[in-house]
mmCIF file of N, CA and C in Angstrom:
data_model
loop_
_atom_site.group_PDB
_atom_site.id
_atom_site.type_symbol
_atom_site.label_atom_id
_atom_site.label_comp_id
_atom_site.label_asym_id
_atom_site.label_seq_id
_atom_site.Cartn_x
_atom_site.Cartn_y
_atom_site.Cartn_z
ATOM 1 N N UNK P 1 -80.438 -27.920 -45.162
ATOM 2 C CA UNK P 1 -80.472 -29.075 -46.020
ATOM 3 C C UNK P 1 -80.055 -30.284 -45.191
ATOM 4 N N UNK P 2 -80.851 -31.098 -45.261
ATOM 5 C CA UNK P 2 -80.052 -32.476 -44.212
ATOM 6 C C UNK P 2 -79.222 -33.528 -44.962
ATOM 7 N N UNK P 3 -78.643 -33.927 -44.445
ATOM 8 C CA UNK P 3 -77.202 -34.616 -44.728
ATOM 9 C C UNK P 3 -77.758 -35.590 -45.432
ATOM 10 N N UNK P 4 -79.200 -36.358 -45.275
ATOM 11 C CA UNK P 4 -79.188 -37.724 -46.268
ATOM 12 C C UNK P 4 -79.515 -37.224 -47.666
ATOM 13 N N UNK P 5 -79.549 -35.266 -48.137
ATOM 14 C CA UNK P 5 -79.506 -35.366 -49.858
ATOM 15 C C UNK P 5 -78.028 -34.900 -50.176
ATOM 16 N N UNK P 6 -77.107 -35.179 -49.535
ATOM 17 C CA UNK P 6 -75.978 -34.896 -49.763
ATOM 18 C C UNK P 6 -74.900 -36.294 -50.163
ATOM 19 N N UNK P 7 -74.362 -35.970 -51.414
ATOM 20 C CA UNK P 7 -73.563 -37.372 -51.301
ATOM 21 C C UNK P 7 -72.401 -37.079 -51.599
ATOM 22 N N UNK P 8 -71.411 -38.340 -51.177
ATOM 23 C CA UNK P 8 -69.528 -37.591 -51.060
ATOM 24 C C UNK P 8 -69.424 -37.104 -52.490
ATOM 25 N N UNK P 9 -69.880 -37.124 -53.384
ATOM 26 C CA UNK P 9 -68.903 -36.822 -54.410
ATOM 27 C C UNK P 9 -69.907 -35.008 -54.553
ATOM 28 N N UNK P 10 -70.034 -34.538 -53.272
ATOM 29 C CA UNK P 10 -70.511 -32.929 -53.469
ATOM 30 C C UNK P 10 -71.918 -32.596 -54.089
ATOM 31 N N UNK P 11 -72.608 -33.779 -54.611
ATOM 32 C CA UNK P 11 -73.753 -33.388 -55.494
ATOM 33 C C UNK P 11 -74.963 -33.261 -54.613
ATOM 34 N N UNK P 12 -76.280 -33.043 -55.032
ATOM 35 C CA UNK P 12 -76.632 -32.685 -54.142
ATOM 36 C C UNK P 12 -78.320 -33.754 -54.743
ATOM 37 N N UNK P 13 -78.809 -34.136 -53.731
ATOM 38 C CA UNK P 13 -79.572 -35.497 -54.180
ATOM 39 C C UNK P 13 -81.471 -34.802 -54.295
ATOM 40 N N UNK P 14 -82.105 -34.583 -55.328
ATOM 41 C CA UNK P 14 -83.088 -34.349 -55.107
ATOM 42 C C UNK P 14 -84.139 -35.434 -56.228
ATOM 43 N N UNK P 15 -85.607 -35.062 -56.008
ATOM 44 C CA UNK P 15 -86.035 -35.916 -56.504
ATOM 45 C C UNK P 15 -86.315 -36.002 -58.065
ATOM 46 N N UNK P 16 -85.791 -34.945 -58.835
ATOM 47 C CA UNK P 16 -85.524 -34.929 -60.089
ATOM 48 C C UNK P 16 -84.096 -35.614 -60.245
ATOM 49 N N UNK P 17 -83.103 -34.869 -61.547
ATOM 50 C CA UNK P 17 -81.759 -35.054 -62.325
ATOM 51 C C UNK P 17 -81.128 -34.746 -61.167
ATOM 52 N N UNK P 18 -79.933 -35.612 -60.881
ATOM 53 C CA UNK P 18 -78.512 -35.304 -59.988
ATOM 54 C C UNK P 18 -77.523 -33.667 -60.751
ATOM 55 N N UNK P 19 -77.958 -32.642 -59.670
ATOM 56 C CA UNK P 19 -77.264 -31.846 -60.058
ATOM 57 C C UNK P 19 -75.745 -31.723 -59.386
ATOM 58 N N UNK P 20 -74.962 -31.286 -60.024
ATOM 59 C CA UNK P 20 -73.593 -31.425 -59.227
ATOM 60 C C UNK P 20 -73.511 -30.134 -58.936
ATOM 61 N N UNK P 21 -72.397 -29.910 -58.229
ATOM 62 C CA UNK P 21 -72.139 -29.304 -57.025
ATOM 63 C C UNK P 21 -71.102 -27.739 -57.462
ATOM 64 N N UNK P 22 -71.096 -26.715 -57.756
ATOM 65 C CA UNK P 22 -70.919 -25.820 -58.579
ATOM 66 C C UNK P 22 -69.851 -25.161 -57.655
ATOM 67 N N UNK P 23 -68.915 -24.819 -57.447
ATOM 68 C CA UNK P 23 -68.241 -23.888 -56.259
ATOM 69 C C UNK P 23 -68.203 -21.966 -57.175
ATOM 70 N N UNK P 24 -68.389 -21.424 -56.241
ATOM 71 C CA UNK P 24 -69.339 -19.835 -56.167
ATOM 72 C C UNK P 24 -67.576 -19.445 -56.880
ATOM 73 N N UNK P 25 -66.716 -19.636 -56.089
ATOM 74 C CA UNK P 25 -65.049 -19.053 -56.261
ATOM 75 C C UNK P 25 -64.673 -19.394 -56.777
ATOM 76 N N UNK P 26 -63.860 -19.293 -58.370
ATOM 77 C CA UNK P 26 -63.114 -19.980 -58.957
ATOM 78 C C UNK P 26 -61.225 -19.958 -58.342
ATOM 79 N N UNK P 27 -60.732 -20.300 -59.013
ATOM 80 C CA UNK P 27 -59.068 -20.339 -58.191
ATOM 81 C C UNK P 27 -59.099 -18.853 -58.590
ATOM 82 N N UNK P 28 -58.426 -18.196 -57.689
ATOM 83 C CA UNK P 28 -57.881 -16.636 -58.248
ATOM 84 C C UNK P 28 -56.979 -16.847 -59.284
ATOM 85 N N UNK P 29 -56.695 -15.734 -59.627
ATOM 86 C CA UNK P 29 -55.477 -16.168 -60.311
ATOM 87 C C UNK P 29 -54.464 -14.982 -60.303
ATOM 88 N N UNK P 30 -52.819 -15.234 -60.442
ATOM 89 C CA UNK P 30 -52.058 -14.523 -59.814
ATOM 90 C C UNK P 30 -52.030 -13.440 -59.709
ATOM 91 N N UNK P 31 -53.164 -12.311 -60.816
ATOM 92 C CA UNK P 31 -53.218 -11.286 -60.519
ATOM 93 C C UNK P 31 -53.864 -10.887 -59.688
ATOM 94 N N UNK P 32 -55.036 -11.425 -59.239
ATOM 95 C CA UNK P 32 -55.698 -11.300 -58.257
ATOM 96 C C UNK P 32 -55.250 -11.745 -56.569
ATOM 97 N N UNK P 33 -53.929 -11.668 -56.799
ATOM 98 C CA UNK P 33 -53.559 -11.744 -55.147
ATOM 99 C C UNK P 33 -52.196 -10.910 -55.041
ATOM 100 N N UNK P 34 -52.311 -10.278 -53.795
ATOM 101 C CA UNK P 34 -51.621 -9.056 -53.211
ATOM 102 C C UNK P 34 -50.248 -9.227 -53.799
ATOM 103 N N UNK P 35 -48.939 -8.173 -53.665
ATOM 104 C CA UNK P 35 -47.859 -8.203 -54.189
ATOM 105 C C UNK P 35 -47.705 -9.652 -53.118
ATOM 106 N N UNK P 36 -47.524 -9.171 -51.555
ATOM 107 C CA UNK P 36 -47.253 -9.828 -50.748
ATOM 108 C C UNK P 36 -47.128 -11.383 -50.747
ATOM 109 N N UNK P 37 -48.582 -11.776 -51.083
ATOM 110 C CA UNK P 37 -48.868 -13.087 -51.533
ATOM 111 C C UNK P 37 -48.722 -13.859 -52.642
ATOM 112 N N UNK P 38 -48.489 -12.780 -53.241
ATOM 113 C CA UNK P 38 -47.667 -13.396 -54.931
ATOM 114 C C UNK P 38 -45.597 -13.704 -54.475
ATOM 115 N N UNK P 39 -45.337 -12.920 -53.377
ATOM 116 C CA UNK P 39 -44.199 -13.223 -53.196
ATOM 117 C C UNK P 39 -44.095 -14.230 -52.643
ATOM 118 N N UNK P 40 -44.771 -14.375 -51.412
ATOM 119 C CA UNK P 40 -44.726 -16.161 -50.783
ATOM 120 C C UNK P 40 -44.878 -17.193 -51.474
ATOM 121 N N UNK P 41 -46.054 -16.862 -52.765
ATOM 122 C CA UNK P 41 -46.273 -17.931 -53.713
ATOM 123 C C UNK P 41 -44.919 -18.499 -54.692
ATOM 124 N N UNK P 42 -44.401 -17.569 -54.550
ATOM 125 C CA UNK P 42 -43.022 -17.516 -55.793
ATOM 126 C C UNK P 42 -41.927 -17.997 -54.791
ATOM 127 N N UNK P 43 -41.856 -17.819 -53.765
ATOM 128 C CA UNK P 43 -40.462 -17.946 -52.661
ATOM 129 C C UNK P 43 -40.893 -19.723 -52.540
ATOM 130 N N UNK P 44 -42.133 -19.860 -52.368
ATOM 131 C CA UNK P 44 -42.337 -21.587 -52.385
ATOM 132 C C UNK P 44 -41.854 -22.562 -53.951
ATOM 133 N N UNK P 45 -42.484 -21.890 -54.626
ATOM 134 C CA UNK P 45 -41.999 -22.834 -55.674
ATOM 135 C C UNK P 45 -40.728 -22.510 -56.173
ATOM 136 N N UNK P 46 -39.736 -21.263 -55.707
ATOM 137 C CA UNK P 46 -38.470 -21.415 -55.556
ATOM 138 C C UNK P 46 -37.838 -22.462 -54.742
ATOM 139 N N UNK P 47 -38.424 -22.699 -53.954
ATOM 140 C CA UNK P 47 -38.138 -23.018 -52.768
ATOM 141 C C UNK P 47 -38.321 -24.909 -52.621
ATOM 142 N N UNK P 48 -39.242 -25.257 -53.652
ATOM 143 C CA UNK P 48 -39.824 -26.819 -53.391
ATOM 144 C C UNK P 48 -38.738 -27.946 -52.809
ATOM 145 N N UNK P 49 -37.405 -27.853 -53.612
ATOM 146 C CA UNK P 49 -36.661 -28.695 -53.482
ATOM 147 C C UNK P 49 -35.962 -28.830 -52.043
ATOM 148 N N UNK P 50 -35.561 -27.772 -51.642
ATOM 149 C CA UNK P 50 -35.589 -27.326 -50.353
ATOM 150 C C UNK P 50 -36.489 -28.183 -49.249
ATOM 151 N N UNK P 51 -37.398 -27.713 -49.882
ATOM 152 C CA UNK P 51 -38.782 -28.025 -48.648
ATOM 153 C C UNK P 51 -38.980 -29.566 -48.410
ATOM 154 N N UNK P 52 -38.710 -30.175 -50.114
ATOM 155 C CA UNK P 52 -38.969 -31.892 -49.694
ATOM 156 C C UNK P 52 -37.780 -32.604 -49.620
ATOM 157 N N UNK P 53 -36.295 -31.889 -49.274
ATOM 158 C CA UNK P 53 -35.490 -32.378 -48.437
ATOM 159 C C UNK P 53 -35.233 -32.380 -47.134
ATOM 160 N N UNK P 54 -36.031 -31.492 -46.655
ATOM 161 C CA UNK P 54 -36.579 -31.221 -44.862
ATOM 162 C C UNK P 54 -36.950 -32.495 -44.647
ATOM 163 N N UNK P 55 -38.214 -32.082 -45.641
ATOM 164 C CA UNK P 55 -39.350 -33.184 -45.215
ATOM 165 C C UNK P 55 -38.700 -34.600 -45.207
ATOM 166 N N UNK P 56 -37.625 -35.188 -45.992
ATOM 167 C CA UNK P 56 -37.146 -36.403 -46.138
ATOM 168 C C UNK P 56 -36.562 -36.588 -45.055
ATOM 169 N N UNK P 57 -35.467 -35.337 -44.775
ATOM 170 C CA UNK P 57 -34.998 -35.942 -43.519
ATOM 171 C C UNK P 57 -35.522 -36.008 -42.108
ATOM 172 N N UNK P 58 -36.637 -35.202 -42.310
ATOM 173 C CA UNK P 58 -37.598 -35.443 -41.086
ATOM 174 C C UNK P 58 -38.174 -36.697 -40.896
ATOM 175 N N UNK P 59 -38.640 -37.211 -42.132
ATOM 176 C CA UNK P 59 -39.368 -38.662 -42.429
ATOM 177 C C UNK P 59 -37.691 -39.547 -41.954
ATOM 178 N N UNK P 60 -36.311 -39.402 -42.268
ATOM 179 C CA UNK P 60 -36.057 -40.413 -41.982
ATOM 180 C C UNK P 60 -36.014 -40.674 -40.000
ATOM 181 N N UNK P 61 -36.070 -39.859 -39.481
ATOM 182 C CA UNK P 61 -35.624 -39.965 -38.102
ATOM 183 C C UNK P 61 -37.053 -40.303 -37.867
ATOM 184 N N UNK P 62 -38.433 -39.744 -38.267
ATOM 185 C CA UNK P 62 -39.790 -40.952 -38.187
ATOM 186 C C UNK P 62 -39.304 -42.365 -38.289
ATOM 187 N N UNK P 63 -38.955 -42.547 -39.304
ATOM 188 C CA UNK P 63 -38.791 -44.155 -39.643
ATOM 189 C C UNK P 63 -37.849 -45.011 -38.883
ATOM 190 N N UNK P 64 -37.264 -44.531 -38.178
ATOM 191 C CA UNK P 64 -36.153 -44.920 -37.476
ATOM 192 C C UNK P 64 -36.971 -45.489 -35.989
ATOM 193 N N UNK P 65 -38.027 -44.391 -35.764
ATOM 194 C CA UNK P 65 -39.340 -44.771 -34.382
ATOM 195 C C UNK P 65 -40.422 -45.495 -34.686
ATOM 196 N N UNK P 66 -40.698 -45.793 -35.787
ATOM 197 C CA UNK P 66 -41.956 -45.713 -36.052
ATOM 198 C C UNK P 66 -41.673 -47.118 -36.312
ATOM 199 N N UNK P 67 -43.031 -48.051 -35.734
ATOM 200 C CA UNK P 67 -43.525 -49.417 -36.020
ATOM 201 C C UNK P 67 -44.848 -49.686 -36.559
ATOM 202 N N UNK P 68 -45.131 -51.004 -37.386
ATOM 203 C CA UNK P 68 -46.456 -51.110 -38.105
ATOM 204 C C UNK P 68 -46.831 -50.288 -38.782
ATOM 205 N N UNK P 69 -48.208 -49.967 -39.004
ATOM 206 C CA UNK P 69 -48.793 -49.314 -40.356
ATOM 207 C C UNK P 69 -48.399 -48.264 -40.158
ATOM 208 N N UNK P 70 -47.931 -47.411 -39.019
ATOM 209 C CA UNK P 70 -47.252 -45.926 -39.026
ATOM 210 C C UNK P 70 -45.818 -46.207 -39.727
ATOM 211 N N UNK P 71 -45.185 -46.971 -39.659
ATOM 212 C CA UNK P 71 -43.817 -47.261 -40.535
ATOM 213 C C UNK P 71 -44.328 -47.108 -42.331
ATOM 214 N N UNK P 72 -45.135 -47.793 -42.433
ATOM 215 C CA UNK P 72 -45.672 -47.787 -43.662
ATOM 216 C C UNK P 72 -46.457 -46.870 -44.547
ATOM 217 N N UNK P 73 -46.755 -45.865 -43.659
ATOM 218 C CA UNK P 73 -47.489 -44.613 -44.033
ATOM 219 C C UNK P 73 -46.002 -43.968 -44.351
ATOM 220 N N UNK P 74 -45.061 -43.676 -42.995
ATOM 221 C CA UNK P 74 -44.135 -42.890 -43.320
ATOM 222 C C UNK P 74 -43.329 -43.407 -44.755
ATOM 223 N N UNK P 75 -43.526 -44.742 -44.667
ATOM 224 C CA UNK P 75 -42.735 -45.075 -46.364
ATOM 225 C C UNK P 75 -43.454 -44.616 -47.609
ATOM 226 N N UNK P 76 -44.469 -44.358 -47.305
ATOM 227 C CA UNK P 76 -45.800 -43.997 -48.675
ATOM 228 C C UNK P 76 -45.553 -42.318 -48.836
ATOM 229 N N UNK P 77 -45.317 -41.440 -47.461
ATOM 230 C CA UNK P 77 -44.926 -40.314 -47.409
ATOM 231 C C UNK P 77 -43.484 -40.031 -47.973
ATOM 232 N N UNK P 78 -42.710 -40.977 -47.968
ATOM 233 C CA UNK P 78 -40.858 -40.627 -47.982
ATOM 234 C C UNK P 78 -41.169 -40.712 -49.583
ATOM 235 N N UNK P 79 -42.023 -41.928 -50.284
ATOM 236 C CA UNK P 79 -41.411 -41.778 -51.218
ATOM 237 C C UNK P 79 -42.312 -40.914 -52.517
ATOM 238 N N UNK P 80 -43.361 -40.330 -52.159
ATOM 239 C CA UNK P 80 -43.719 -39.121 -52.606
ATOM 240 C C UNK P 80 -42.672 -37.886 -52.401
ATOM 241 N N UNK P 81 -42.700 -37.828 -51.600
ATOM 242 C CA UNK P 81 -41.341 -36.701 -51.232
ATOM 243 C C UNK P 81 -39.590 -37.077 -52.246
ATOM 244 N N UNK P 82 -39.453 -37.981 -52.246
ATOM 245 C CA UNK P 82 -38.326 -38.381 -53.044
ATOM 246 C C UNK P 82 -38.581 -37.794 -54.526
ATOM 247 N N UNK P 83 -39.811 -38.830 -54.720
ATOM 248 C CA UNK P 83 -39.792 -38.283 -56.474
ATOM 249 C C UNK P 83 -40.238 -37.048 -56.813
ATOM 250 N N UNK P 84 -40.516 -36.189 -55.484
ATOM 251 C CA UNK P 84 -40.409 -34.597 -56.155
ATOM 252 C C UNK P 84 -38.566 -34.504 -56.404
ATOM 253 N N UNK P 85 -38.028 -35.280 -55.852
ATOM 254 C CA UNK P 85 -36.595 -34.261 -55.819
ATOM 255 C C UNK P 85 -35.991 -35.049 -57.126
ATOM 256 N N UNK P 86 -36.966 -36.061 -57.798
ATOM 257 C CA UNK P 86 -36.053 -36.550 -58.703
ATOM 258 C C UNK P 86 -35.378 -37.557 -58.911
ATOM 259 N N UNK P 87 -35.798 -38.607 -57.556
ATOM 260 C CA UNK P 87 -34.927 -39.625 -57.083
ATOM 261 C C UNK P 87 -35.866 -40.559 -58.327
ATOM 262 N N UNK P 88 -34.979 -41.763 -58.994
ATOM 263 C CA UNK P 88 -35.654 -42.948 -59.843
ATOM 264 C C UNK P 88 -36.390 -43.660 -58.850
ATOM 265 N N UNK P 89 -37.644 -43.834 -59.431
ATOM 266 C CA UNK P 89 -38.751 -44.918 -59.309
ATOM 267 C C UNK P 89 -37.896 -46.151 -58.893
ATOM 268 N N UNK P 90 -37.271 -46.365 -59.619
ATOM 269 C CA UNK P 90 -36.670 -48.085 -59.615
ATOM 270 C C UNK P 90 -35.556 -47.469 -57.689
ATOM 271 N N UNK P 91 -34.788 -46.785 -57.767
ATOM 272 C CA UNK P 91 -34.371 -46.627 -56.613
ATOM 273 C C UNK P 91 -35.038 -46.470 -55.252
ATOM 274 N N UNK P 92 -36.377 -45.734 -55.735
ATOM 275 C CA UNK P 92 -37.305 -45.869 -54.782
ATOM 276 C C UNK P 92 -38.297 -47.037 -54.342
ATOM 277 N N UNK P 93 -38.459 -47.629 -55.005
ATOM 278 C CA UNK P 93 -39.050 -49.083 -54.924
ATOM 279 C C UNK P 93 -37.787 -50.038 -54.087
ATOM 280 N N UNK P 94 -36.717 -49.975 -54.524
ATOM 281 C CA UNK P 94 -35.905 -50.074 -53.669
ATOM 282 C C UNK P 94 -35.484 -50.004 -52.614
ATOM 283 N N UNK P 95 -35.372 -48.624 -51.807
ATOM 284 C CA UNK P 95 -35.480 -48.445 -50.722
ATOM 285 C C UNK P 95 -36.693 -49.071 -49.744
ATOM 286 N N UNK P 96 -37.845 -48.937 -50.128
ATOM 287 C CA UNK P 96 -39.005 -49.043 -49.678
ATOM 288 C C UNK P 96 -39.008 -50.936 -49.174
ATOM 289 N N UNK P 97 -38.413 -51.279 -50.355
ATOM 290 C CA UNK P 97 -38.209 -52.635 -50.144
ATOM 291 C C UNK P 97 -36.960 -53.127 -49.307
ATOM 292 N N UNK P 98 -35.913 -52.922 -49.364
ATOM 293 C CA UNK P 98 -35.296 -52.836 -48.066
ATOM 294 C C UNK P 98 -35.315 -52.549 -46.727
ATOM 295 N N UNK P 99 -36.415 -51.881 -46.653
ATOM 296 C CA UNK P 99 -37.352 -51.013 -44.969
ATOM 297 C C UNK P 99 -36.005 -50.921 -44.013
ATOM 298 N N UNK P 100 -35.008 -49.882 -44.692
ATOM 299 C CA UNK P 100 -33.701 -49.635 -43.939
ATOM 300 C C UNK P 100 -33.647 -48.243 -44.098
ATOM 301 N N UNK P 101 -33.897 -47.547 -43.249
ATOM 302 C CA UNK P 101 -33.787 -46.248 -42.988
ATOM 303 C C UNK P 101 -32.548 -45.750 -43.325
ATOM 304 N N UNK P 102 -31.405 -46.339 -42.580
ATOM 305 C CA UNK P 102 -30.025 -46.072 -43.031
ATOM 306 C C UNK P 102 -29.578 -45.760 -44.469
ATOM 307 N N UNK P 103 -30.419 -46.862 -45.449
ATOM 308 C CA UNK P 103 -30.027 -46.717 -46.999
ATOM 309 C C UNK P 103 -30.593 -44.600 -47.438
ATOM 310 N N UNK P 104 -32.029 -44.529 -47.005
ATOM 311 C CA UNK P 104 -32.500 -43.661 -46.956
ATOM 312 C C UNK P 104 -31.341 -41.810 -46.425
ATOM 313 N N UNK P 105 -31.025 -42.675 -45.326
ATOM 314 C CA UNK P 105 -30.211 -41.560 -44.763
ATOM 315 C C UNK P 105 -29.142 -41.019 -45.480
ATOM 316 N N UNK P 106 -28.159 -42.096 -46.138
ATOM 317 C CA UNK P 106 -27.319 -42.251 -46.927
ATOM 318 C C UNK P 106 -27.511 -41.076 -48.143
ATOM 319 N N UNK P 107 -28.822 -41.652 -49.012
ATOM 320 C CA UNK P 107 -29.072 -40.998 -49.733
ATOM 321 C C UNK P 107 -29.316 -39.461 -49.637
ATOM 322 N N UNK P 108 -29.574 -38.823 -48.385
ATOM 323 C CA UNK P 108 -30.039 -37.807 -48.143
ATOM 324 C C UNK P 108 -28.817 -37.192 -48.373
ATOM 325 N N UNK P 109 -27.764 -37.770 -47.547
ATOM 326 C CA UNK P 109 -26.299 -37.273 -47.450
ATOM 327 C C UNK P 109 -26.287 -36.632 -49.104
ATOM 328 N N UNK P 110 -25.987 -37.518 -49.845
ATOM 329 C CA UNK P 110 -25.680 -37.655 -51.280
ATOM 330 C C UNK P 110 -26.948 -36.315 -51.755
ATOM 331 N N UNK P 111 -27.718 -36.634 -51.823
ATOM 332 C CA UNK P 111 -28.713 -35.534 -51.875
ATOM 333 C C UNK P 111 -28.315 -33.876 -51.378
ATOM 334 N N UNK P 112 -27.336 -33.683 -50.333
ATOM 335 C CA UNK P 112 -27.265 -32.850 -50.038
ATOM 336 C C UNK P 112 -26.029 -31.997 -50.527
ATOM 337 N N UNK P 113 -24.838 -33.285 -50.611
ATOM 338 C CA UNK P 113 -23.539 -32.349 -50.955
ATOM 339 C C UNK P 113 -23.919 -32.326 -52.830
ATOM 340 N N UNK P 114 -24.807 -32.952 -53.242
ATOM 341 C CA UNK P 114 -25.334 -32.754 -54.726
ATOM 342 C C UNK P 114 -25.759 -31.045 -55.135
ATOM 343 N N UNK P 115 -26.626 -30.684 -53.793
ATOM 344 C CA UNK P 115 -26.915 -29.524 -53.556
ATOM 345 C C UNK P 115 -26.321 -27.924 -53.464
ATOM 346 N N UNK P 116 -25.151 -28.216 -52.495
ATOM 347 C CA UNK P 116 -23.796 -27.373 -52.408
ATOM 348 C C UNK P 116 -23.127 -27.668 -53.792
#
């Protein structure tokens, strides 16, 4: 099939009706995957809060290097990652607007002995 009857949104371009784009696999679903993989699946979403406090404090020592639109990506990344853990919108708009890593760091602290 060549690429000019193909368009981004998956459909597929012919000279009749726009048919869309059907996928063969639907999502499995949890019974349909191994004990094994049902355990990793479960150890992660045990696990989320965990995971996007890594990720924060990984993002803050980014932000600390990082100049121009890479500073600004990492702020678009930090604060997706925040409001999984719960942090307020209004605090996060905040931070973002201060472009002080330190405030960020701070918070992580606080974030963490919240944790223990």
């Amino acid at each position: 099939m060549s690429a000019s009857r193909l368009t981004t949104a998956g459909e597929i371009r012919s000279p009749g009706p726009t048919v869309p784009f059907v996928d063969e696999n639907p999502i499995k679903s949890m019974a349909n995957y191994s004990k094994h993989q049902q355990r990793i699946i479960k150890n992660y979403y045990n696990n989320r809060d965990a995971i996007a406090l890594q990720r924060v404090q990984e993002l803050v020592t980014e932000l600390y290097l990082a100049e121009g639109k890479k500073r600004e990506k990492y702020w678009q990344t930090l604060s997706k990652n925040l409001e999984k853990l719960g942090v307020k919108p209004a605090q996060i708009k905040h931070l973002v607007e201060q472009d002080n890593p330190e405030l960020v760091a701070n918070l992580v602290k606080s974030l963490m002995s919240e944790k223990d």
